[in-house]
JSON list of C-alpha atoms in Angstrom, two decimals:
[
{"chain": "S", "resi": 1, "resn": "MET", "atom": "CA", "xyz": [13.64, 224.45, 37.89]},
{"chain": "S", "resi": 2, "resn": "GLU", "atom": "CA", "xyz": [13.48, 226.26, 34.54]},
{"chain": "S", "resi": 3, "resn": "ILE", "atom": "CA", "xyz": [17.28, 226.48, 34.42]},
{"chain": "S", "resi": 4, "resn": "VAL", "atom": "CA", "xyz": [17.62, 222.72, 34.81]},
{"chain": "S", "resi": 5, "resn": "MET", "atom": "CA", "xyz": [15.03, 222.14, 32.11]},
{"chain": "S", "resi": 6, "resn": "ALA", "atom": "CA", "xyz": [16.83, 224.57, 29.79]},
{"chain": "S", "resi": 7, "resn": "PHE", "atom": "CA", "xyz": [20.04, 222.56, 30.19]},
{"chain": "S", "resi": 8, "resn": "VAL", "atom": "CA", "xyz": [18.17, 219.29, 29.61]},
{"chain": "S", "resi": 9, "resn": "CYS", "atom": "CA", "xyz": [16.56, 220.74, 26.46]},
{"chain": "S", "resi": 10, "resn": "GLY", "atom": "CA", "xyz": [19.95, 221.91, 25.24]},
{"chain": "S", "resi": 11, "resn": "PHE", "atom": "CA", "xyz": [21.48, 218.50, 25.88]},
{"chain": "S", "resi": 12, "resn": "LEU", "atom": "CA", "xyz": [18.62, 216.76, 24.02]},
{"chain": "S", "resi": 13, "resn": "PHE", "atom": "CA", "xyz": [19.02, 219.12, 21.05]},
{"chain": "S", "resi": 14, "resn": "MET", "atom": "CA", "xyz": [22.80, 218.61, 21.07]},
{"chain": "S", "resi": 15, "resn": "ALA", "atom": "CA", "xyz": [22.49, 214.81, 21.14]},
{"chain": "S", "resi": 16, "resn": "ALA", "atom": "CA", "xyz": [19.79, 214.90, 18.45]},
{"chain": "S", "resi": 17, "resn": "ILE", "atom": "CA", "xyz": [21.87, 217.00, 16.07]},
{"chain": "S", "resi": 18, "resn": "TYR", "atom": "CA", "xyz": [24.87, 214.73, 16.64]},
{"chain": "S", "resi": 19, "resn": "LEU", "atom": "CA", "xyz": [22.80, 211.64, 15.80]},
{"chain": "S", "resi": 20, "resn": "ILE", "atom": "CA", "xyz": [21.10, 213.25, 12.80]},
{"chain": "S", "resi": 21, "resn": "LEU", "atom": "CA", "xyz": [24.49, 214.11, 11.28]},
{"chain": "S", "resi": 22, "resn": "SER", "atom": "CA", "xyz": [25.73, 210.49, 11.49]},
{"chain": "S", "resi": 23, "resn": "LYS", "atom": "CA", "xyz": [25.79, 208.06, 8.57]},
{"chain": "S", "resi": 24, "resn": "SER", "atom": "CA", "xyz": [23.59, 205.34, 10.05]},
{"chain": "S", "resi": 25, "resn": "LEU", "atom": "CA", "xyz": [19.90, 205.51, 9.18]},
{"chain": "S", "resi": 26, "resn": "LEU", "atom": "CA", "xyz": [18.86, 204.12, 12.57]},
{"chain": "S", "resi": 27, "resn": "ARG", "atom": "CA", "xyz": [20.85, 206.83, 14.38]},
{"chain": "S", "resi": 28, "resn": "ILE", "atom": "CA", "xyz": [19.14, 209.46, 12.25]},
{"chain": "S", "resi": 29, "resn": "ILE", "atom": "CA", "xyz": [15.74, 208.10, 13.28]},
{"chain": "S", "resi": 30, "resn": "ILE", "atom": "CA", "xyz": [16.73, 208.09, 16.96]},
{"chain": "S", "resi": 31, "resn": "GLY", "atom": "CA", "xyz": [18.01, 211.64, 16.51]},
{"chain": "S", "resi": 32, "resn": "THR", "atom": "CA", "xyz": [14.67, 212.83, 15.15]},
{"chain": "S", "resi": 33, "resn": "GLY", "atom": "CA", "xyz": [12.97, 211.23, 18.14]},
{"chain": "S", "resi": 34, "resn": "LEU", "atom": "CA", "xyz": [15.32, 213.00, 20.54]},
{"chain": "S", "resi": 35, "resn": "LEU", "atom": "CA", "xyz": [14.75, 216.27, 18.69]},
{"chain": "S", "resi": 36, "resn": "SER", "atom": "CA", "xyz": [11.00, 215.95, 19.11]},
{"chain": "S", "resi": 37, "resn": "HIS", "atom": "CA", "xyz": [11.40, 215.12, 22.82]},
{"chain": "S", "resi": 38, "resn": "GLY", "atom": "CA", "xyz": [13.57, 218.20, 23.24]},
{"chain": "S", "resi": 39, "resn": "ALA", "atom": "CA", "xyz": [10.92, 220.32, 21.53]},
{"chain": "S", "resi": 40, "resn": "HIS", "atom": "CA", "xyz": [8.21, 218.86, 23.79]},
{"chain": "S", "resi": 41, "resn": "LEU", "atom": "CA", "xyz": [10.24, 219.66, 26.88]},
{"chain": "S", "resi": 42, "resn": "LEU", "atom": "CA", "xyz": [10.95, 223.16, 25.59]},
{"chain": "S", "resi": 43, "resn": "ILE", "atom": "CA", "xyz": [7.24, 223.85, 25.05]},
{"chain": "S", "resi": 44, "resn": "LEU", "atom": "CA", "xyz": [6.46, 222.49, 28.51]},
{"chain": "S", "resi": 45, "resn": "THR", "atom": "CA", "xyz": [9.14, 224.68, 30.08]},
{"chain": "S", "resi": 46, "resn": "MET", "atom": "CA", "xyz": [7.91, 227.75, 28.20]},
{"chain": "S", "resi": 47, "resn": "GLY", "atom": "CA", "xyz": [4.46, 227.13, 29.67]},
{"chain": "S", "resi": 48, "resn": "SER", "atom": "CA", "xyz": [6.08, 227.72, 33.12]},
{"chain": "S", "resi": 49, "resn": "PHE", "atom": "CA", "xyz": [5.83, 225.61, 36.23]},
{"chain": "S", "resi": 50, "resn": "LYS", "atom": "CA", "xyz": [3.39, 226.77, 38.89]},
{"chain": "S", "resi": 51, "resn": "GLY", "atom": "CA", "xyz": [3.71, 223.93, 41.36]},
{"chain": "S", "resi": 52, "resn": "SER", "atom": "CA", "xyz": [0.42, 222.36, 42.28]},
{"chain": "S", "resi": 53, "resn": "ALA", "atom": "CA", "xyz": [-1.83, 224.64, 40.23]},
{"chain": "S", "resi": 54, "resn": "PRO", "atom": "CA", "xyz": [-4.43, 222.73, 38.20]},
{"chain": "S", "resi": 55, "resn": "PRO", "atom": "CA", "xyz": [-4.31, 222.95, 34.39]},
{"chain": "S", "resi": 56, "resn": "VAL", "atom": "CA", "xyz": [-8.03, 223.76, 34.13]},
{"chain": "S", "resi": 57, "resn": "LEU", "atom": "CA", "xyz": [-10.20, 226.41, 35.73]},
{"chain": "S", "resi": 58, "resn": "SER", "atom": "CA", "xyz": [-12.87, 225.16, 38.07]},
{"chain": "S", "resi": 59, "resn": "ASP", "atom": "CA", "xyz": [-15.04, 226.77, 40.73]},
{"chain": "S", "resi": 60, "resn": "GLY", "atom": "CA", "xyz": [-13.10, 228.46, 43.51]},
{"chain": "S", "resi": 61, "resn": "VAL", "atom": "CA", "xyz": [-9.68, 228.27, 41.84]},
{"chain": "S", "resi": 62, "resn": "THR", "atom": "CA", "xyz": [-7.82, 231.55, 41.47]},
{"chain": "S", "resi": 63, "resn": "ASP", "atom": "CA", "xyz": [-4.40, 230.24, 40.34]},
{"chain": "S", "resi": 64, "resn": "TYR", "atom": "CA", "xyz": [-4.27, 227.91, 37.36]},
{"chain": "S", "resi": 65, "resn": "VAL", "atom": "CA", "xyz": [-1.86, 226.84, 34.62]},
{"chain": "S", "resi": 66, "resn": "ASP", "atom": "CA", "xyz": [-2.44, 227.62, 30.94]},
{"chain": "S", "resi": 67, "resn": "PRO", "atom": "CA", "xyz": [-3.60, 224.34, 29.30]},
{"chain": "S", "resi": 68, "resn": "LEU", "atom": "CA", "xyz": [-2.49, 225.39, 25.79]},
{"chain": "S", "resi": 69, "resn": "PRO", "atom": "CA", "xyz": [1.15, 224.15, 26.08]},
{"chain": "S", "resi": 70, "resn": "GLN", "atom": "CA", "xyz": [-0.07, 220.80, 27.36]},
{"chain": "S", "resi": 71, "resn": "ALA", "atom": "CA", "xyz": [-2.50, 220.47, 24.45]},
{"chain": "S", "resi": 72, "resn": "LEU", "atom": "CA", "xyz": [0.26, 221.39, 21.98]},
{"chain": "S", "resi": 73, "resn": "ILE", "atom": "CA", "xyz": [2.60, 218.82, 23.50]},
{"chain": "S", "resi": 74, "resn": "LEU", "atom": "CA", "xyz": [-0.05, 216.11, 23.35]},
{"chain": "S", "resi": 75, "resn": "THR", "atom": "CA", "xyz": [-0.63, 216.85, 19.67]},
{"chain": "S", "resi": 76, "resn": "ALA", "atom": "CA", "xyz": [3.11, 216.96, 18.98]},
{"chain": "S", "resi": 77, "resn": "ILE", "atom": "CA", "xyz": [3.63, 213.60, 20.72]},
{"chain": "S", "resi": 78, "resn": "VAL", "atom": "CA", "xyz": [1.04, 211.94, 18.48]},
{"chain": "S", "resi": 79, "resn": "ILE", "atom": "CA", "xyz": [2.54, 213.49, 15.36]},
{"chain": "S", "resi": 80, "resn": "SER", "atom": "CA", "xyz": [6.11, 212.54, 16.32]},
{"chain": "S", "resi": 81, "resn": "PHE", "atom": "CA", "xyz": [4.99, 208.98, 17.04]},
{"chain": "S", "resi": 82, "resn": "GLY", "atom": "CA", "xyz": [3.46, 208.72, 13.57]},
{"chain": "S", "resi": 83, "resn": "VAL", "atom": "CA", "xyz": [6.52, 210.22, 11.89]},
{"chain": "S", "resi": 84, "resn": "THR", "atom": "CA", "xyz": [8.86, 207.91, 13.81]},
{"chain": "S", "resi": 85, "resn": "ALA", "atom": "CA", "xyz": [6.77, 204.87, 12.89]},
{"chain": "S", "resi": 86, "resn": "PHE", "atom": "CA", "xyz": [6.85, 205.94, 9.24]},
{"chain": "S", "resi": 87, "resn": "PHE", "atom": "CA", "xyz": [10.64, 206.45, 9.37]},
{"chain": "S", "resi": 88, "resn": "LEU", "atom": "CA", "xyz": [11.13, 203.00, 10.92]},
{"chain": "S", "resi": 89, "resn": "VAL", "atom": "CA", "xyz": [9.04, 201.29, 8.25]},
{"chain": "S", "resi": 90, "resn": "LEU", "atom": "CA", "xyz": [10.86, 203.23, 5.54]},
{"chain": "S", "resi": 91, "resn": "ALA", "atom": "CA", "xyz": [14.25, 202.29, 7.01]},
{"chain": "S", "resi": 92, "resn": "TYR", "atom": "CA", "xyz": [13.25, 198.62, 7.28]},
{"chain": "S", "resi": 93, "resn": "ARG", "atom": "CA", "xyz": [12.10, 198.57, 3.67]},
{"chain": "S", "resi": 94, "resn": "ALA", "atom": "CA", "xyz": [15.30, 200.30, 2.52]},
{"chain": "S", "resi": 95, "resn": "TYR", "atom": "CA", "xyz": [17.38, 197.79, 4.47]},
{"chain": "S", "resi": 96, "resn": "GLN", "atom": "CA", "xyz": [15.51, 194.91, 2.82]},
{"chain": "S", "resi": 97, "resn": "GLU", "atom": "CA", "xyz": [16.22, 196.29, -0.64]},
{"chain": "S", "resi": 98, "resn": "ILE", "atom": "CA", "xyz": [19.76, 197.64, -0.25]},
{"chain": "S", "resi": 99, "resn": "LYS", "atom": "CA", "xyz": [21.05, 195.44, 2.63]},
{"chain": "S", "resi": 100, "resn": "THR", "atom": "CA", "xyz": [22.70, 198.40, 4.41]},
{"chain": "S", "resi": 101, "resn": "ASP", "atom": "CA", "xyz": [21.76, 201.34, 6.60]},
{"chain": "S", "resi": 102, "resn": "ASP", "atom": "CA", "xyz": [24.81, 203.45, 5.72]},
{"chain": "S", "resi": 103, "resn": "MET", "atom": "CA", "xyz": [23.68, 206.69, 4.10]},
{"chain": "S", "resi": 104, "resn": "THR", "atom": "CA", "xyz": [26.81, 207.00, 1.95]},
{"chain": "S", "resi": 105, "resn": "LEU", "atom": "CA", "xyz": [26.13, 203.61, 0.37]},
{"chain": "S", "resi": 106, "resn": "MET", "atom": "CA", "xyz": [22.44, 204.43, -0.10]},
{"chain": "S", "resi": 107, "resn": "LYS", "atom": "CA", "xyz": [23.21, 207.45, -2.29]},
{"chain": "S", "resi": 108, "resn": "GLY", "atom": "CA", "xyz": [24.29, 205.28, -5.17]},
{"chain": "S", "resi": 109, "resn": "SER", "atom": "CA", "xyz": [25.97, 206.60, -8.25]},
{"chain": "S", "resi": 110, "resn": "GLU", "atom": "CA", "xyz": [25.10, 207.27, -11.85]},
{"chain": "S", "resi": 111, "resn": "ASP", "atom": "CA", "xyz": [26.76, 203.97, -12.85]},
{"chain": "S", "resi": 112, "resn": "ASN", "atom": "CA", "xyz": [24.18, 201.98, -10.85]},
{"chain": "S", "resi": 113, "resn": "GLU", "atom": "CA", "xyz": [21.13, 203.61, -12.42]}
]
């Protein structure tokens, strides 16, 4: 199962880098979201899969899963949601002002300043 997850993580990272390197601001935002999902999946895979083992230790349980990767992923999901929301608001505001989402047109020039 870890091999499949490694390929899925690699595909998510590949698609994210491709989208981040594009010229459209919306594709860049989607790419950052994919990059964070790939990182979440990588952390989950590194925590290893132990089948039906519970993530917490209770009475009578000898085999359990480390809850630290799950806590890290939960924190990372909240942070990536906030960053994505901020990027979307920033992109919307930039589109209102400049009327484009093309990064080459957003750079401007010294003549426009």
